[in-house]
XYZ file of C-alpha atoms in Angstrom:
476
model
C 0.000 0.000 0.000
C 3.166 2.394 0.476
C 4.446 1.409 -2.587
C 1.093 2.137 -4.595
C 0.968 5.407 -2.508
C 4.452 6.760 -3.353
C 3.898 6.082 -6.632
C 1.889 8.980 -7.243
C 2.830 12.556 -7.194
C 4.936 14.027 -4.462
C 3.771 17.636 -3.487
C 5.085 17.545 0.334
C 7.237 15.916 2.708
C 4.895 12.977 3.257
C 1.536 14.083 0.966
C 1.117 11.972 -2.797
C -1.806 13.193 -5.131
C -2.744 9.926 -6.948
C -4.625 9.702 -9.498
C -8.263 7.432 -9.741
C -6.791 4.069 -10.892
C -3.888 4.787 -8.183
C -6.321 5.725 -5.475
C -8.460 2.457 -6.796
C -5.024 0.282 -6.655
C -4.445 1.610 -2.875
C -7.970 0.893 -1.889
C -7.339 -2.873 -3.247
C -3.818 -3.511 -2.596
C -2.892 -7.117 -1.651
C -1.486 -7.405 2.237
C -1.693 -5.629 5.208
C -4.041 -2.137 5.652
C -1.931 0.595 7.368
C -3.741 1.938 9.824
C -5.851 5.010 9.136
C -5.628 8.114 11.105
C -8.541 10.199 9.716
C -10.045 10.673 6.117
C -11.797 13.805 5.176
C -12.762 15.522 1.744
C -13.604 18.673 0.082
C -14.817 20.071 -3.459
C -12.129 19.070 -5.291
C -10.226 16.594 -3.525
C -10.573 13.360 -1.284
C -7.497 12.626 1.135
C -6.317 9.588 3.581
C -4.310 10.158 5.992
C -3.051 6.824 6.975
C 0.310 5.753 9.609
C 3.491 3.565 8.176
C 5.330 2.619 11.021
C 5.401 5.614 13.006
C 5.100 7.896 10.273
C 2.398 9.931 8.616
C 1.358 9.349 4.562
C -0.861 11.166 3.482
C -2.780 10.294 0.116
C -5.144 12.277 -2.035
C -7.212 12.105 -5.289
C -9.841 14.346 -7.303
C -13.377 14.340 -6.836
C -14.860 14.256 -9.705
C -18.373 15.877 -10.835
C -18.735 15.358 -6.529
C -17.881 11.483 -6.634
C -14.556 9.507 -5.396
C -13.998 5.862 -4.590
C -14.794 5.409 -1.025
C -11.837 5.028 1.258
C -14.461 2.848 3.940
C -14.114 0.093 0.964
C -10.748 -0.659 2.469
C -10.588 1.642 5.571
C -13.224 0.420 7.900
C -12.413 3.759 10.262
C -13.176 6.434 7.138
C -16.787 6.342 7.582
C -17.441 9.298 9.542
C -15.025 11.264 7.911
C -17.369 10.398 4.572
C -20.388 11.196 6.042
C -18.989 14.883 7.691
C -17.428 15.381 3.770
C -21.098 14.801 2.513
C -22.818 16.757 4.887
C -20.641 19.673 4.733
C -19.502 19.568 0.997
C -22.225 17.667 -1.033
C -19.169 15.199 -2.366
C -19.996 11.521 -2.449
C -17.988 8.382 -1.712
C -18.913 5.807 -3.544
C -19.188 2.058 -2.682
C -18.787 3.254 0.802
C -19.986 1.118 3.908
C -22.179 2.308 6.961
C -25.746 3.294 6.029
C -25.097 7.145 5.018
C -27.161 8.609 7.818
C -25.788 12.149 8.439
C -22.739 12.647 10.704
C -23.948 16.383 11.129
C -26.408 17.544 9.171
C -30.131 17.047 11.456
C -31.881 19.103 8.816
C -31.895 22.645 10.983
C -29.344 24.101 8.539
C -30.132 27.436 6.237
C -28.483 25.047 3.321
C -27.506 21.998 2.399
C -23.929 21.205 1.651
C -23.132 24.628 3.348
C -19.378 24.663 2.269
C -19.626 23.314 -1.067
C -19.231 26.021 -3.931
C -22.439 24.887 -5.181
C -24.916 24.723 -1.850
C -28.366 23.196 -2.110
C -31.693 24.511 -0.268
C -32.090 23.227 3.219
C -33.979 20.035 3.408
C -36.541 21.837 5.912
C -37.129 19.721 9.278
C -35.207 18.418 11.597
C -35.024 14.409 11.501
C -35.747 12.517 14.209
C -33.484 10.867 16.443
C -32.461 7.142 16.035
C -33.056 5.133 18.616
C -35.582 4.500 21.563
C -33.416 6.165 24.093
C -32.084 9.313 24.409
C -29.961 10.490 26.541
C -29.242 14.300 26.998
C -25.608 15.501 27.426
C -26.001 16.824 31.564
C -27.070 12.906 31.401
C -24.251 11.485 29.753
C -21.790 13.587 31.826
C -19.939 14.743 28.336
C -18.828 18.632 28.290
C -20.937 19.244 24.873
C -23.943 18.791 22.355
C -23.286 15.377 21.456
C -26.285 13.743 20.303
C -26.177 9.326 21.941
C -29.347 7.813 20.905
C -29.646 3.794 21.712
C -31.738 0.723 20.885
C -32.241 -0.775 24.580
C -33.395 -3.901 25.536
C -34.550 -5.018 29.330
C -32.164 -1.787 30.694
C -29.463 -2.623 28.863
C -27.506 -1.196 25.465
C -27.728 -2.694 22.139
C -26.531 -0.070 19.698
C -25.501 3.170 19.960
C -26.305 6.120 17.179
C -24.445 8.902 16.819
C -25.206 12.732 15.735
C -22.550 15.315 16.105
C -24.971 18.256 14.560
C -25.432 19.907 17.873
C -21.549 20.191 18.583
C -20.823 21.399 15.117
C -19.907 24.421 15.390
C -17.848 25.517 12.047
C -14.791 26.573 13.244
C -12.435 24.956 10.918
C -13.873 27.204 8.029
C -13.651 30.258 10.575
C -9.187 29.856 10.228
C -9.244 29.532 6.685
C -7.386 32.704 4.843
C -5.846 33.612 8.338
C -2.115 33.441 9.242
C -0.999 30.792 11.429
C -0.516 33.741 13.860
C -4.171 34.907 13.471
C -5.423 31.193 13.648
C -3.495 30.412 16.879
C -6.050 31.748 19.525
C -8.769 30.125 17.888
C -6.635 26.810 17.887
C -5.937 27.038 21.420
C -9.868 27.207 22.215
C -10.997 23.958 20.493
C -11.596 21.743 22.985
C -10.646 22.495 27.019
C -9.302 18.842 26.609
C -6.853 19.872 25.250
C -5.155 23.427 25.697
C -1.557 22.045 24.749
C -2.315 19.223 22.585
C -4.450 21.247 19.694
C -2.287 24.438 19.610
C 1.043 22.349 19.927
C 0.008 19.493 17.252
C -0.861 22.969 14.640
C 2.236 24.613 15.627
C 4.422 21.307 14.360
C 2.494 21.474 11.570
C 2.733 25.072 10.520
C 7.173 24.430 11.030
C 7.179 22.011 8.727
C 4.808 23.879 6.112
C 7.253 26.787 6.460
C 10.512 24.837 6.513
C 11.713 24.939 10.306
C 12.402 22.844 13.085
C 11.682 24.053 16.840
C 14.846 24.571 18.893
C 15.403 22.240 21.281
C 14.647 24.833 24.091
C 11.325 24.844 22.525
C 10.485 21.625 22.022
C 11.112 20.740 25.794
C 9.306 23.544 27.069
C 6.496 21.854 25.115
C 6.825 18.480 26.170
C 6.455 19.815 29.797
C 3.365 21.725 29.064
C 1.984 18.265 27.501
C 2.861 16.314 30.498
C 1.208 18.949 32.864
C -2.136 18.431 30.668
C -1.734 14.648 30.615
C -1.782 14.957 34.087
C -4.560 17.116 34.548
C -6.698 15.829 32.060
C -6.043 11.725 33.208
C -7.222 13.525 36.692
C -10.504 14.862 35.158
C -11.415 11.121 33.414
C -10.676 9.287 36.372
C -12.619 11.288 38.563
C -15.863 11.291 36.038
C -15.038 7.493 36.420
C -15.560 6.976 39.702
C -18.230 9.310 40.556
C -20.268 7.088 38.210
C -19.869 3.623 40.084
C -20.209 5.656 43.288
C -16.457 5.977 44.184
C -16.845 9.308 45.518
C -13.879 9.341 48.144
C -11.570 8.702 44.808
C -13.096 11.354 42.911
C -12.849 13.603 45.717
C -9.020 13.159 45.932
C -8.731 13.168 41.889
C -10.329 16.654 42.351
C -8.051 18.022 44.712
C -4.587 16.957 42.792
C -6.098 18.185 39.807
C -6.801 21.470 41.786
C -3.452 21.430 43.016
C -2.140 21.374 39.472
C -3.692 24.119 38.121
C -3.078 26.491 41.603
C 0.556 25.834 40.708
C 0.056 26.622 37.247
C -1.822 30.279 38.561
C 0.684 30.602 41.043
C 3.363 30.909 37.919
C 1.367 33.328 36.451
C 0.257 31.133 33.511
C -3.798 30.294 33.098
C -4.693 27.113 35.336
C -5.200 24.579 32.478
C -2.314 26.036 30.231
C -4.331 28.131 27.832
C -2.122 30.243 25.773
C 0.551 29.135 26.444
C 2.343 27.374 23.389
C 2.387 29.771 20.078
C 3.860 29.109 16.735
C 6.966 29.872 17.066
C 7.751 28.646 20.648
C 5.521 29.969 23.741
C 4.127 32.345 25.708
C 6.094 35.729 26.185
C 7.432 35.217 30.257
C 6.884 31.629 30.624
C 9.679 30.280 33.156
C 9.308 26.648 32.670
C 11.638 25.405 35.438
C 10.177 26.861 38.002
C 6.340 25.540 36.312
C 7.465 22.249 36.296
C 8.747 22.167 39.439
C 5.661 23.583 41.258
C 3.525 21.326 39.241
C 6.164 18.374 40.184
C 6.180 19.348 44.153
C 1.799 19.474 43.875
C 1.159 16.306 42.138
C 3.880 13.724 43.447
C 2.725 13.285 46.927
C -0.522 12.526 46.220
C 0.129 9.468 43.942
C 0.445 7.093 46.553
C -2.792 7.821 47.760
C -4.275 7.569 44.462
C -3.089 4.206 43.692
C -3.977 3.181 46.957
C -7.538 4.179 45.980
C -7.768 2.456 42.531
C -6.874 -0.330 43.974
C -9.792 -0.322 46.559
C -12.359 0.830 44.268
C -10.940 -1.365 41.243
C -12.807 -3.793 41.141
C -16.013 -1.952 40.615
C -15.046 -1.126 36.963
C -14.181 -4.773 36.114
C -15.221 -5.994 32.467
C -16.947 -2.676 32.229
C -16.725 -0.771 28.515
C -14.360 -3.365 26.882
C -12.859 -2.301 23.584
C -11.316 -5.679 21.847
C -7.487 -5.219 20.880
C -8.901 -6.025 17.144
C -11.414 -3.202 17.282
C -8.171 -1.216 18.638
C -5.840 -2.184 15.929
C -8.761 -1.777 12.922
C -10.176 1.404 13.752
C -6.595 2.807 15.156
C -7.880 3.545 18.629
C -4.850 6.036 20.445
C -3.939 6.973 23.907
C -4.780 5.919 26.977
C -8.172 3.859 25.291
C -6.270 1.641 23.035
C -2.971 1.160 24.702
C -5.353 -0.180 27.509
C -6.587 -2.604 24.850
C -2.995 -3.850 23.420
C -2.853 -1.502 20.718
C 0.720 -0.100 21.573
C 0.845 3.290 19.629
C 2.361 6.496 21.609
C 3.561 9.464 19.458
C 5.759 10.642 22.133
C 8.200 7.784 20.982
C 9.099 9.528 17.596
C 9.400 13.048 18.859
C 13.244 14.323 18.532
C 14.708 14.904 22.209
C 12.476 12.440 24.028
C 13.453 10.820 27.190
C 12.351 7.550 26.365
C 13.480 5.805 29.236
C 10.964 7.975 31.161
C 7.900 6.178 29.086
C 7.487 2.904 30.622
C 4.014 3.220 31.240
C 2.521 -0.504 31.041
C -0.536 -2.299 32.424
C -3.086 -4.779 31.906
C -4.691 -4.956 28.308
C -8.165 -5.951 29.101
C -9.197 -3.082 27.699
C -11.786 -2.412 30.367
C -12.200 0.555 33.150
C -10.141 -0.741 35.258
C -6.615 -1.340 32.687
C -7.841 2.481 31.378
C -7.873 3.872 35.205
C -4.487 1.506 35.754
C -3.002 2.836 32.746
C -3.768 6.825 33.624
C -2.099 6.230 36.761
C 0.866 4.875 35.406
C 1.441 7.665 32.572
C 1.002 9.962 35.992
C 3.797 8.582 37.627
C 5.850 8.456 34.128
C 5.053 11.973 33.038
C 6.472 12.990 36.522
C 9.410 11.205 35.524
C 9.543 12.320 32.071
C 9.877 16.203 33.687
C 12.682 15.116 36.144
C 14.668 14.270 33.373
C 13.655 16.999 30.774
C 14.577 19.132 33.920
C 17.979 17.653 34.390
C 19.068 18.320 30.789
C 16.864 21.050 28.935
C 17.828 22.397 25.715
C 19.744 19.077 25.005
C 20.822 19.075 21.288
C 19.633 16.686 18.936
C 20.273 16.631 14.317
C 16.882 16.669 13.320
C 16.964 18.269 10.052
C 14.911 20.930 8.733
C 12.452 19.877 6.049
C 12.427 21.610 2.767
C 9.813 24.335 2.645
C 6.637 23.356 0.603
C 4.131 25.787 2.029
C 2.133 22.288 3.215
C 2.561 20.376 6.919
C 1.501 17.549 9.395
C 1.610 17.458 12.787
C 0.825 15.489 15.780
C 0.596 15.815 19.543
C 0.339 12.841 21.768
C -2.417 14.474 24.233
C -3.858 12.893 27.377
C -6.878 11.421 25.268
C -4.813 10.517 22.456
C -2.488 11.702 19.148
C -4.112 15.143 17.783
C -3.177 15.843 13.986
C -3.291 19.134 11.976
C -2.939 19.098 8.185
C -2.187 22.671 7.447
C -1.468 24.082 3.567
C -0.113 27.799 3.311
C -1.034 30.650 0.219
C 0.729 33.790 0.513
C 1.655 32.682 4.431
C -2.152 32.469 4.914
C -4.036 29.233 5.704
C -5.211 27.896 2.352
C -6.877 24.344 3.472
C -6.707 22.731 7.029
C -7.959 19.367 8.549
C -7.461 18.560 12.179
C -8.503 15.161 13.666
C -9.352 15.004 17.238
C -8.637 11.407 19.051
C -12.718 11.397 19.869
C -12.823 10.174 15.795
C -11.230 6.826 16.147
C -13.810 6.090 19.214
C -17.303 6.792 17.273
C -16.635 3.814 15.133
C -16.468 1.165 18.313
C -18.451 2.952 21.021
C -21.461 0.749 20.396
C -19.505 -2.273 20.867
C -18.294 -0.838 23.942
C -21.237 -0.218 25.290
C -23.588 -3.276 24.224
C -24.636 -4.666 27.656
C -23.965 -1.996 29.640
C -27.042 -0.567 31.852
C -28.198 2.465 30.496
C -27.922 3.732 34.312
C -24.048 3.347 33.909
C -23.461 4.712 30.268
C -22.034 8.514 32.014
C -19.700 5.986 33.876
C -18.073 4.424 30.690
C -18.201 7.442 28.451
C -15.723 9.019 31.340
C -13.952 5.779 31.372
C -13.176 6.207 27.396
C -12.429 9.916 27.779
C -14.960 10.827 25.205
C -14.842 14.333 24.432
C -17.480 15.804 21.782
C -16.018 19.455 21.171
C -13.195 18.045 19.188
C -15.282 15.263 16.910
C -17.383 18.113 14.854
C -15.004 20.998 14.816
């Protein structure tokens, strides 16, 4: 499938524009699938942007009087990603799998195909929700609109059906023609799961559009701010967690460390959860990042014990509970903490220039359940802690990564709490010409119903926290 990719035009550093009978060749090459990270599509173009080894490739083809071959033929992940590029754009894969309901699109909108040069009239009524359950978002527990609709039987789940129209909220469209500069305060306010992650994975990607490589000053006052979210945000999800299988003496001290985190951060004179903080060409004006880390550092390490002491009391109440098979892991290229819980060992940290590796030992059971996800948190706790010491102990340590050759086009990725974040970002004129992002939330819609078939519809907030399901990021 490499082969077949790279045979096709090469207009970046990893991106190929193949024509239809190469796209059609990739879509039925013999052997192995690489995994897919996200698949998206526009007027004129349909793209994949799949993982070899540890490295992005990134494919594209024309679409062609609004028609291209359907990348869910192969990739059984790209559904969504065909449904939002229908919804939004009017283009149509074909052969593709999945039934074609809308990803976004509940009929409310002033048009149809609103991005599309060519826009249809609105469809006029709303449809009706799938399903004969419905549960609200204050009743899920998730921080957004996102529509969960199931087919219950005797209390518990059967399938789940998802609608992302109500956390749609067009921002994407809102950065295009901006500089990177201009787009940056926008990017930093996707998703509060991510304050680091989004702004750091676009600020990769806008280097290697432009040709430059991060200093290594920079790039490990970045990886600190990312291990201060992981922190933070593993905090949040385990507390959610346990509040829903009544664990309320481990929430309660999940709450306070997280507090303490984000005093220290205030206490440094930088925003409690790390907002503004990373820009595109380094960080925020003032930061001292030694004295940061060590705050953080002095808050959060005496409280692990206790925390671990806690899991392990209240552990068994989240036994066999959301299970997410290693195969749906490895098919549907599940990331962070969710699929490494499940056996699907993939951490972007590992091919970041200047990484302590021997910091990242992070392992755990790979049941895949509530209890290997809580298990695992704790463990990337006590290794981003680690991860810091060391990052402390020799900051600004050189490294020969080489500086890419300009082409105006980038990828990046950030390895955030809930998983790897990527930002496809092409430049006109040093202004933002096209942009995808993919949230880790994406790779989760396609298994959540077999996650949650069986579970009691009483306990659905519980495993949603478990998984770390965000909705801002899904329909940006």
């Amino acid at each position: 499938m490499g082969r077949i990719i790279r045979s096709g035009e090469r207009v970046a550093l990893s991106h190929y524009h193949l024509d239809p009978a190469q796209w059609s060749d990739m879509l039925c090459a013999p052997g192995a699938t690489l995994p897919l990270i996200s698949c998206w599509a526009n007027d004129s173009r349909a793209y994949v942007l799949l993982l070899e080894g540890d490295c992005p490739l990134l494919a594209s083809t024309i679409v062609e009087e609004r028609r291209y071959l359907a990348p869910s033929s192969r990739f059984a992940g790209a559904e969504w990603g065909e449904r939002v590029s229908y919804d939004l754009y009017g283009v149509e894969a074909m052969d593709a799998c999945g039934n074609g309901t809308p990803a976004l699109d509940e009929g409310g909108w002033t048009s149809t195909w609103p991005l599309s040069s060519r826009p249809g009239p609105a469809s006029g009524g709303l449809r009706p929700l799938a399903g004969s359950h419905f549960l609200r978002p204050e009743q899920t527990g998730l921080s957004g609109p996102l529509d969960l609709s199931f087919e219950v039987l005797k209390g518990k789940v059967r399938t789940v059906d998802v609608c992302a129209g109500g956390a749609h909220r067009g921002v994407v469209s809102r950065l295009l023609g901006k500089t990177p500069e201009e787009a940056m305060f926008l990017v930093a306010r996707m998703t509060a799961g991510a304050f680091v992650a989004y702004p750091l994975a676009f600020a990769r990607a806008v280097a290697q559009a432009r040709g430059q490589v991060p200093g290594p000053g920079i790039r490990d006052v970045w990886m600190i701010l990312l291990e201060i979210e992981r922190m933070s945000l593993h905090l949040f999800d385990m507390a959610r967690t346990a509040r829903g299988v009544d664990a309320e003496l481990l929430a309660t001290h999940c709450d306070h460390a997280r507090e303490a985190i984000a005093q220290a951060c205030s206490e440094q004179g930088v925003s409690r959860r790390l907002m503004d903080t990373v820009s595109c060409g380094g960080f925020r004006e003032g930061l001292e990042i030694v004295p940061l880390a060590q705050a953080v550092h002095a808050a959060m390490q005496p409280r692990l014990a206790a925390l671990e002491e806690l899991h392990r009391v209240f552990a068994s109440r989240l036994n066999g509970f959301a299970v997410l098979d290693v195969r749906l892991a490895e098919r549907f290229a599940v990331g962070g903490v969710t699929g490494r819980a499940s056996g699907r060992s993939m951490d972007m940290r590992r091919r970041e220039a200047g990484m302590r590796l021997e910091a990242l030992r992070a392992t755990g059971s790979s049941r895949g359940d509530a209890r290997a996800r809580d298990g695992l948190r704790l463990a990337e706790i006590r290794d981003s802690l680690k991860l810091m010491e060391r990052i402390l102990g020799s900051i600004g340590l050189e490294d020969d990564e080489p500086a890419p050759d300009r082409t105006d086009e980038g990828i990046g990725v950030a390895e955030g709490a809930r998983g790897d974040v990527w930002y496809w970002v092409r430049l006109k004129n040093g202004r933002i010409e096209n942009l995808h992002v993919r949230d880790p939330g994406v790779s989760v819609l396609p298994v959540l119903g077999a996650m949650l078939r069986g579970c009691p519809i009483e306990r659905v907030p519980a495993a949603l926290g478990s998984i770390g399901l965000s909705p801002a990021g899904i329909a940006l």
